[in-house]
Amino acid sequence: MELVKVNNLRKVFPKHKVTAVDGVSFSVNEGEVVGLVGESGCGKSTLGRSIIRLIHAEEGNVFYKGEDLLKLPRRKMRSMRRHLQMIFQDPYTSLDPRVRIGDILEEVFIIHENFSRGERRRKAEEALETVGLGASYLNRLPSDISGGERQRIGIARALATDPEFIICDEPVSSLDLSVQAQILNLLTDIQKRKNLAYLFISHDLGVIGAICDRVMVMNAGRLVETGTCENIFKDPKHEYTKRLLDAVR
Amino acid sequence: MALEIRGLRVSYNIEGRGIEVVRGLDLDINKGECVGLVGESGCGKSTVGLAITRLIPERKGSITAGNILLGDKDVLTLGPDGLRDVRRSKVSYVFQDPFSSLNPVFTVYDQLKEALPDKRNADEIISGTLESVGLSGIIGNKKIYPHELSGGMQQRVMIAMAIMPNPGLLILDEPTTALDVTVQNQILDLVARLKDEMKLSVLFISHDLRTVFRISDRVFVMYAGKIVEKGLKQNISLKPGHPYTVGLMDSMPSFERRKQKFNAIEGRAPLFSELPKGCKFYPRCKFRVDDCALREPGMEIVSGEDHVSRCIRIKEIALDGISKS
Amino acid sequence: MNKLMVFGAGIVIFFAIAAILAPVVTPYDPGKIDIDNILTAPSREHILGTDSLGRDLFSRMLYGARVSLLVGLIAVGISAIIGVSLGAIAGYYGGFADVLIMRFVDIMLCFPTFFLILAVIALLEPSIVNIMIIIGATSWMGVARLIRAEILSLKERDFIYAEHAIGAGDFRIITRHLIPNAMAPVLVSITLGVAAAILVESSLSFLGIGVQPPMPSWGNILSEGKSVMGAAWWMMLFPGTAIFITVLGYNLLGEGIREKLLKS
């Protein structure tokens, strides 16, 4: 079933006169992992952020279960956010450096639930366990832990609201190879267990090929080719796709 | 031999204590050879690169033991003049982030000229070098500033700057990490071509196995401040001889092994302040036995003299089979 | 740690303790007039001497410290609250709010502050509360600019996007995440601001339109001392030195904090 449908989305940065996203349409089904690949500056991050209204897009629609997110009033959008989450690229900048891990996770429940203090703590511990960390992390600051552990916290935060759709914006590209494999394993496990849908943004076709069902190739603000992973990797049609593929072979 | 490092030890001052991050490292580069030094962040690989021309800031740390032989000279015994000569014309560096390596207020041309030890015929040499790094397009324009170039072009400028003094040894520290994959390959191909044309010896430092395998003749794998495996590129890539190398190779995502769980290395790299006794990889190793914890293993032969690994179990475990299982 | 910063912090703490403990350590009531002992030089009974009404200068100095420090701290508190709120709103919302607030800042900066204070005090009653408010209300612009600049760059950081993504509201984002992360440079500005506020208060009191006698403040003790300068050197030396050292202390502390922040 279709979960998220993006229709003719367009984002222009007027200051630089750049059309970062130029009329993009696609859809993501329930429980599907869709890869979005392109080189830096192609607009893939802007697209991801526009979908969940972290960046304001000028034109287009984003339907989540039939409801147009871009037309929702701010207050309704805020409560809607629990269903659509995001994991960020840089684990060093995506956690508030002054807030303890436990408080970072509890904040999600303060915003969306009406839990007591004890319940929140317990939920935060549960969230840590989902990503393979223990309660000992609750009182630590982001600066006390490694990049891979931080990225796990980022994932725990995104999962805390029990979303159905997660935008993963280059979640492993700033990690070491061995940590990258651990995080990809974790993301895949969780996806299967909770039947989540991912929009997985990456510049690395290797990563995309390893975990995605479908791939969309983006260049200069447009989707130049989309297809199943098999089709794209075995029989690329567009010149740009071929170039990207050559680069990882 | 272009470079020979023997028993190198480097300590950093961390919270008032001297902590050893390079713990007796041996590495050699033949003339005209490209050696890849691969390891994950914090394993000490960049420190090795910096130590070669003694670029480690004194307040941060110091080289405590070893020899670094560059031709017939030991860099560690050189006086200020000798050291300056080595840095100026014998060894060149290219670092990860070209933009922060370039000065934004000077033109690219001026900075290239600055890098030239001998300013006679500067125009000619610069235009020749720019052409050889594939930047002939900007030769005509002396007024180009760094920010007007793409990341890939900036890195080409850095390479141009590095090869202009005609150094014997070129050290590249994560030169492609900040670049897109397609651009990475162009830079790698450029380095490979320059190496052949100029008979350069290259030390290629990276955490990225793909780029290391693509460009290197021989590969050194580093873990916790020591080399754990070295050998010819084709030997290591076909038949890795250390469980850590196996783990890294199994961590490489690819379409070919799609939808399989990564056979990831467990846990995280140990802190230098609390290294385990015995084999430093032991706590994370899938093939560990009790003996591994007793003492740090020496280099054992995997396949012939030139492919060795710091693992006591290579004889019992056919490591090449493991990555496929 | 920086030696000068420790020195500054020492001064600040010393005067703060002296002010707090004033009722305990002072040997005399600061308002008690003693006609028999007018303008006596420092002695065993009166370690800093007495003033022209025979009041113990040491006691008056300590109570004066209470007033001067209180005025300094509260005035800066007011200025920080105004500056942080307006700066945060301008930086976070941008657009029209930003233009409005920042032009207001520009206008406020056009006034020669000290004369503005003089004019306002001339209209109002020169009470200690009025002085605190007026100093606070004319010194928040630097803080507003600092906070705005910090927030402009912080709000583009991923952890703030992450807050939006989990559905956090503007108020939570501003108060829990932006302001705490933007406070470092403001802390420096606030510390230096205390020194400036103490100077302004002293100047006003010296001119007779600040803290009104008989309530002692370093400024008005100094002012009294001016009329008896030839006869009683201690009446100017001690309050003058106290002002000088306190201001120095806050400035050293502020500079020290700035240096520490720059390093990290």
PDB file of N, CA and C in Angstrom, chain C residues 22-81:
ATOM      1  N   ALA C  22      27.817  41.772  55.478  1.00  0.00           N
ATOM      2  CA  ALA C  22      27.919  43.128  56.023  1.00  0.00           C
ATOM      3  C   ALA C  22      27.334  43.264  57.435  1.00  0.00           C
ATOM      4  N   PRO C  23      26.104  42.798  57.678  1.00  0.00           N
ATOM      5  CA  PRO C  23      25.534  42.989  59.020  1.00  0.00           C
ATOM      6  C   PRO C  23      26.312  42.251  60.099  1.00  0.00           C
ATOM      7  N   VAL C  24      26.987  41.151  59.725  1.00  0.00           N
ATOM      8  CA  VAL C  24      27.710  40.355  60.719  1.00  0.00           C
ATOM      9  C   VAL C  24      29.048  40.983  61.073  1.00  0.00           C
ATOM     10  N   VAL C  25      29.762  41.451  60.043  1.00  0.00           N
ATOM     11  CA  VAL C  25      31.133  41.908  60.291  1.00  0.00           C
ATOM     12  C   VAL C  25      31.252  43.385  60.642  1.00  0.00           C
ATOM     13  N   THR C  26      30.225  44.174  60.336  1.00  0.00           N
ATOM     14  CA  THR C  26      30.387  45.600  60.623  1.00  0.00           C
ATOM     15  C   THR C  26      30.262  45.857  62.113  1.00  0.00           C
ATOM     16  N   PRO C  27      31.196  46.680  62.642  1.00  0.00           N
ATOM     17  CA  PRO C  27      31.178  46.963  64.086  1.00  0.00           C
ATOM     18  C   PRO C  27      30.120  47.995  64.461  1.00  0.00           C
ATOM     19  N   TYR C  28      29.698  48.844  63.518  1.00  0.00           N
ATOM     20  CA  TYR C  28      28.760  49.926  63.829  1.00  0.00           C
ATOM     21  C   TYR C  28      27.578  49.890  62.892  1.00  0.00           C
ATOM     22  N   ASP C  29      26.501  50.531  63.320  1.00  0.00           N
ATOM     23  CA  ASP C  29      25.376  50.771  62.430  1.00  0.00           C
ATOM     24  C   ASP C  29      25.820  51.813  61.399  1.00  0.00           C
ATOM     25  N   PRO C  30      25.662  51.543  60.108  1.00  0.00           N
ATOM     26  CA  PRO C  30      26.190  52.478  59.101  1.00  0.00           C
ATOM     27  C   PRO C  30      25.492  53.830  59.145  1.00  0.00           C
ATOM     28  N   GLY C  31      24.333  53.910  59.786  1.00  0.00           N
ATOM     29  CA  GLY C  31      23.614  55.191  59.794  1.00  0.00           C
ATOM     30  C   GLY C  31      23.788  55.944  61.109  1.00  0.00           C
ATOM     31  N   LYS C  32      24.512  55.325  62.037  1.00  0.00           N
ATOM     32  CA  LYS C  32      24.602  55.904  63.383  1.00  0.00           C
ATOM     33  C   LYS C  32      25.529  57.125  63.399  1.00  0.00           C
ATOM     34  N   ILE C  33      24.922  58.279  63.708  1.00  0.00           N
ATOM     35  CA  ILE C  33      25.688  59.527  63.710  1.00  0.00           C
ATOM     36  C   ILE C  33      26.378  59.685  65.062  1.00  0.00           C
ATOM     37  N   ASP C  34      27.640  60.090  65.012  1.00  0.00           N
ATOM     38  CA  ASP C  34      28.422  60.252  66.250  1.00  0.00           C
ATOM     39  C   ASP C  34      29.166  61.578  66.152  1.00  0.00           C
ATOM     40  N   ILE C  35      28.539  62.627  66.725  1.00  0.00           N
ATOM     41  CA  ILE C  35      29.051  63.978  66.534  1.00  0.00           C
ATOM     42  C   ILE C  35      30.431  64.159  67.168  1.00  0.00           C
ATOM     43  N   ASP C  36      30.735  63.343  68.173  1.00  0.00           N
ATOM     44  CA  ASP C  36      32.031  63.464  68.845  1.00  0.00           C
ATOM     45  C   ASP C  36      33.194  63.001  67.982  1.00  0.00           C
ATOM     46  N   ASN C  37      32.895  62.152  67.005  1.00  0.00           N
ATOM     47  CA  ASN C  37      33.979  61.580  66.198  1.00  0.00           C
ATOM     48  C   ASN C  37      33.843  61.927  64.724  1.00  0.00           C
ATOM     49  N   ILE C  38      33.805  63.184  64.389  1.00  0.00           N
ATOM     50  CA  ILE C  38      33.654  63.599  63.001  1.00  0.00           C
ATOM     51  C   ILE C  38      34.998  63.551  62.287  1.00  0.00           C
ATOM     52  N   LEU C  39      34.969  62.931  61.114  1.00  0.00           N
ATOM     53  CA  LEU C  39      36.164  62.897  60.257  1.00  0.00           C
ATOM     54  C   LEU C  39      37.425  62.474  61.002  1.00  0.00           C
ATOM     55  N   THR C  40      37.305  61.376  61.784  1.00  0.00           N
ATOM     56  CA  THR C  40      38.519  60.865  62.405  1.00  0.00           C
ATOM     57  C   THR C  40      39.252  59.985  61.411  1.00  0.00           C
ATOM     58  N   ALA C  41      40.551  60.051  61.421  1.00  0.00           N
ATOM     59  CA  ALA C  41      41.370  59.258  60.508  1.00  0.00           C
ATOM     60  C   ALA C  41      41.275  57.793  60.895  1.00  0.00           C
ATOM     61  N   PRO C  42      41.627  56.883  59.968  1.00  0.00           N
ATOM     62  CA  PRO C  42      41.598  55.453  60.300  1.00  0.00           C
ATOM     63  C   PRO C  42      42.317  55.185  61.600  1.00  0.00           C
ATOM     64  N   SER C  43      41.692  54.408  62.497  1.00  0.00           N
ATOM     65  CA  SER C  43      42.268  54.121  63.804  1.00  0.00           C
ATOM     66  C   SER C  43      41.810  52.734  64.209  1.00  0.00           C
ATOM     67  N   ARG C  44      42.119  52.340  65.439  1.00  0.00           N
ATOM     68  CA  ARG C  44      41.706  51.015  65.890  1.00  0.00           C
ATOM     69  C   ARG C  44      40.186  50.910  65.991  1.00  0.00           C
ATOM     70  N   GLU C  45      39.529  51.994  66.453  1.00  0.00           N
ATOM     71  CA  GLU C  45      38.067  51.958  66.595  1.00  0.00           C
ATOM     72  C   GLU C  45      37.371  51.988  65.229  1.00  0.00           C
ATOM     73  N   HIS C  46      37.886  52.879  64.394  1.00  0.00           N
ATOM     74  CA  HIS C  46      37.289  53.023  63.059  1.00  0.00           C
ATOM     75  C   HIS C  46      38.377  52.735  62.045  1.00  0.00           C
ATOM     76  N   ILE C  47      38.420  51.487  61.555  1.00  0.00           N
ATOM     77  CA  ILE C  47      39.602  51.107  60.769  1.00  0.00           C
ATOM     78  C   ILE C  47      39.720  51.879  59.461  1.00  0.00           C
ATOM     79  N   LEU C  48      38.586  52.377  58.931  1.00  0.00           N
ATOM     80  CA  LEU C  48      38.701  53.221  57.733  1.00  0.00           C
ATOM     81  C   LEU C  48      38.352  54.670  58.041  1.00  0.00           C
ATOM     82  N   GLY C  49      38.283  54.988  59.325  1.00  0.00           N
ATOM     83  CA  GLY C  49      37.961  56.360  59.700  1.00  0.00           C
ATOM     84  C   GLY C  49      36.459  56.610  59.767  1.00  0.00           C
ATOM     85  N   THR C  50      36.078  57.879  59.941  1.00  0.00           N
ATOM     86  CA  THR C  50      34.653  58.244  59.958  1.00  0.00           C
ATOM     87  C   THR C  50      34.406  59.376  58.991  1.00  0.00           C
ATOM     88  N   ASP C  51      33.096  59.591  58.655  1.00  0.00           N
ATOM     89  CA  ASP C  51      32.770  60.650  57.697  1.00  0.00           C
ATOM     90  C   ASP C  51      32.361  61.936  58.430  1.00  0.00           C
ATOM     91  N   SER C  52      31.822  62.892  57.698  1.00  0.00           N
ATOM     92  CA  SER C  52      31.571  64.208  58.273  1.00  0.00           C
ATOM     93  C   SER C  52      30.418  64.203  59.267  1.00  0.00           C
ATOM     94  N   LEU C  53      29.688  63.085  59.402  1.00  0.00           N
ATOM     95  CA  LEU C  53      28.668  62.986  60.442  1.00  0.00           C
ATOM     96  C   LEU C  53      29.103  62.010  61.522  1.00  0.00           C
ATOM     97  N   GLY C  54      30.377  61.578  61.451  1.00  0.00           N
ATOM     98  CA  GLY C  54      30.913  60.679  62.462  1.00  0.00           C
ATOM     99  C   GLY C  54      30.507  59.229  62.263  1.00  0.00           C
ATOM    100  N   ARG C  55      29.924  58.897  61.052  1.00  0.00           N
ATOM    101  CA  ARG C  55      29.534  57.511  60.808  1.00  0.00           C
ATOM    102  C   ARG C  55      30.772  56.694  60.436  1.00  0.00           C
ATOM    103  N   ASP C  56      30.766  55.418  60.825  1.00  0.00           N
ATOM    104  CA  ASP C  56      31.918  54.550  60.586  1.00  0.00           C
ATOM    105  C   ASP C  56      32.038  54.231  59.100  1.00  0.00           C
ATOM    106  N   LEU C  57      33.160  54.592  58.503  1.00  0.00           N
ATOM    107  CA  LEU C  57      33.310  54.436  57.061  1.00  0.00           C
ATOM    108  C   LEU C  57      33.366  52.964  56.652  1.00  0.00           C
ATOM    109  N   PHE C  58      33.996  52.144  57.469  1.00  0.00           N
ATOM    110  CA  PHE C  58      34.092  50.717  57.147  1.00  0.00           C
ATOM    111  C   PHE C  58      32.693  50.107  57.022  1.00  0.00           C
ATOM    112  N   SER C  59      31.829  50.435  58.006  1.00  0.00           N
ATOM    113  CA  SER C  59      30.468  49.912  57.950  1.00  0.00           C
ATOM    114  C   SER C  59      29.747  50.432  56.719  1.00  0.00           C
ATOM    115  N   ARG C  60      29.918  51.717  56.465  1.00  0.00           N
ATOM    116  CA  ARG C  60      29.240  52.305  55.301  1.00  0.00           C
ATOM    117  C   ARG C  60      29.750  51.700  54.002  1.00  0.00           C
ATOM    118  N   MET C  61      31.046  51.428  53.948  1.00  0.00           N
ATOM    119  CA  MET C  61      31.620  50.818  52.744  1.00  0.00           C
ATOM    120  C   MET C  61      31.004  49.446  52.477  1.00  0.00           C
ATOM    121  N   LEU C  62      30.862  48.651  53.554  1.00  0.00           N
ATOM    122  CA  LEU C  62      30.324  47.300  53.357  1.00  0.00           C
ATOM    123  C   LEU C  62      28.860  47.354  52.927  1.00  0.00           C
ATOM    124  N   TYR C  63      28.079  48.213  53.597  1.00  0.00           N
ATOM    125  CA  TYR C  63      26.684  48.347  53.167  1.00  0.00           C
ATOM    126  C   TYR C  63      26.604  48.954  51.765  1.00  0.00           C
ATOM    127  N   GLY C  64      27.562  49.834  51.491  1.00  0.00           N
ATOM    128  CA  GLY C  64      27.628  50.412  50.140  1.00  0.00           C
ATOM    129  C   GLY C  64      27.920  49.337  49.110  1.00  0.00           C
ATOM    130  N   ALA C  65      28.770  48.364  49.484  1.00  0.00           N
ATOM    131  CA  ALA C  65      29.062  47.259  48.570  1.00  0.00           C
ATOM    132  C   ALA C  65      27.782  46.510  48.228  1.00  0.00           C
ATOM    133  N   ARG C  66      26.928  46.312  49.254  1.00  0.00           N
ATOM    134  CA  ARG C  66      25.654  45.634  49.004  1.00  0.00           C
ATOM    135  C   ARG C  66      24.881  46.366  47.919  1.00  0.00           C
ATOM    136  N   VAL C  67      24.771  47.687  48.096  1.00  0.00           N
ATOM    137  CA  VAL C  67      23.984  48.478  47.152  1.00  0.00           C
ATOM    138  C   VAL C  67      24.625  48.426  45.759  1.00  0.00           C
ATOM    139  N   SER C  68      25.925  48.697  45.715  1.00  0.00           N
ATOM    140  CA  SER C  68      26.577  48.762  44.397  1.00  0.00           C
ATOM    141  C   SER C  68      26.497  47.435  43.666  1.00  0.00           C
ATOM    142  N   LEU C  69      26.791  46.336  44.371  1.00  0.00           N
ATOM    143  CA  LEU C  69      26.767  45.037  43.713  1.00  0.00           C
ATOM    144  C   LEU C  69      25.348  44.652  43.315  1.00  0.00           C
ATOM    145  N   LEU C  70      24.395  44.941  44.206  1.00  0.00           N
ATOM    146  CA  LEU C  70      23.007  44.611  43.914  1.00  0.00           C
ATOM    147  C   LEU C  70      22.530  45.353  42.669  1.00  0.00           C
ATOM    148  N   VAL C  71      22.829  46.657  42.648  1.00  0.00           N
ATOM    149  CA  VAL C  71      22.429  47.440  41.475  1.00  0.00           C
ATOM    150  C   VAL C  71      23.096  46.860  40.228  1.00  0.00           C
ATOM    151  N   GLY C  72      24.406  46.564  40.319  1.00  0.00           N
ATOM    152  CA  GLY C  72      25.126  46.020  39.168  1.00  0.00           C
ATOM    153  C   GLY C  72      24.504  44.727  38.694  1.00  0.00           C
ATOM    154  N   LEU C  73      24.283  43.792  39.612  1.00  0.00           N
ATOM    155  CA  LEU C  73      23.792  42.473  39.213  1.00  0.00           C
ATOM    156  C   LEU C  73      22.362  42.525  38.688  1.00  0.00           C
ATOM    157  N   ILE C  74      21.498  43.237  39.383  1.00  0.00           N
ATOM    158  CA  ILE C  74      20.099  43.262  38.937  1.00  0.00           C
ATOM    159  C   ILE C  74      19.971  44.016  37.616  1.00  0.00           C
ATOM    160  N   ALA C  75      20.698  45.129  37.499  1.00  0.00           N
ATOM    161  CA  ALA C  75      20.641  45.873  36.236  1.00  0.00           C
ATOM    162  C   ALA C  75      21.081  44.967  35.093  1.00  0.00           C
ATOM    163  N   VAL C  76      22.162  44.225  35.289  1.00  0.00           N
ATOM    164  CA  VAL C  76      22.635  43.336  34.234  1.00  0.00           C
ATOM    165  C   VAL C  76      21.646  42.195  33.999  1.00  0.00           C
ATOM    166  N   GLY C  77      21.020  41.745  35.099  1.00  0.00           N
ATOM    167  CA  GLY C  77      19.990  40.711  34.951  1.00  0.00           C
ATOM    168  C   GLY C  77      18.866  41.200  34.053  1.00  0.00           C
ATOM    169  N   ILE C  78      18.416  42.424  34.304  1.00  0.00           N
ATOM    170  CA  ILE C  78      17.343  42.987  33.478  1.00  0.00           C
ATOM    171  C   ILE C  78      17.814  43.087  32.026  1.00  0.00           C
ATOM    172  N   SER C  79      19.033  43.587  31.866  1.00  0.00           N
ATOM    173  CA  SER C  79      19.536  43.766  30.503  1.00  0.00           C
ATOM    174  C   SER C  79      19.675  42.405  29.810  1.00  0.00           C
ATOM    175  N   ALA C  80      20.080  41.353  30.553  1.00  0.00           N
ATOM    176  CA  ALA C  80      20.226  40.032  29.945  1.00  0.00           C
ATOM    177  C   ALA C  80      18.864  39.475  29.542  1.00  0.00           C
ATOM    178  N   ILE C  81      17.872  39.667  30.418  1.00  0.00           N
ATOM    179  CA  ILE C  81      16.547  39.128  30.085  1.00  0.00           C
ATOM    180  C   ILE C  81      16.002  39.792  28.820  1.00  0.00           C
TER     181      ILE C  81
END
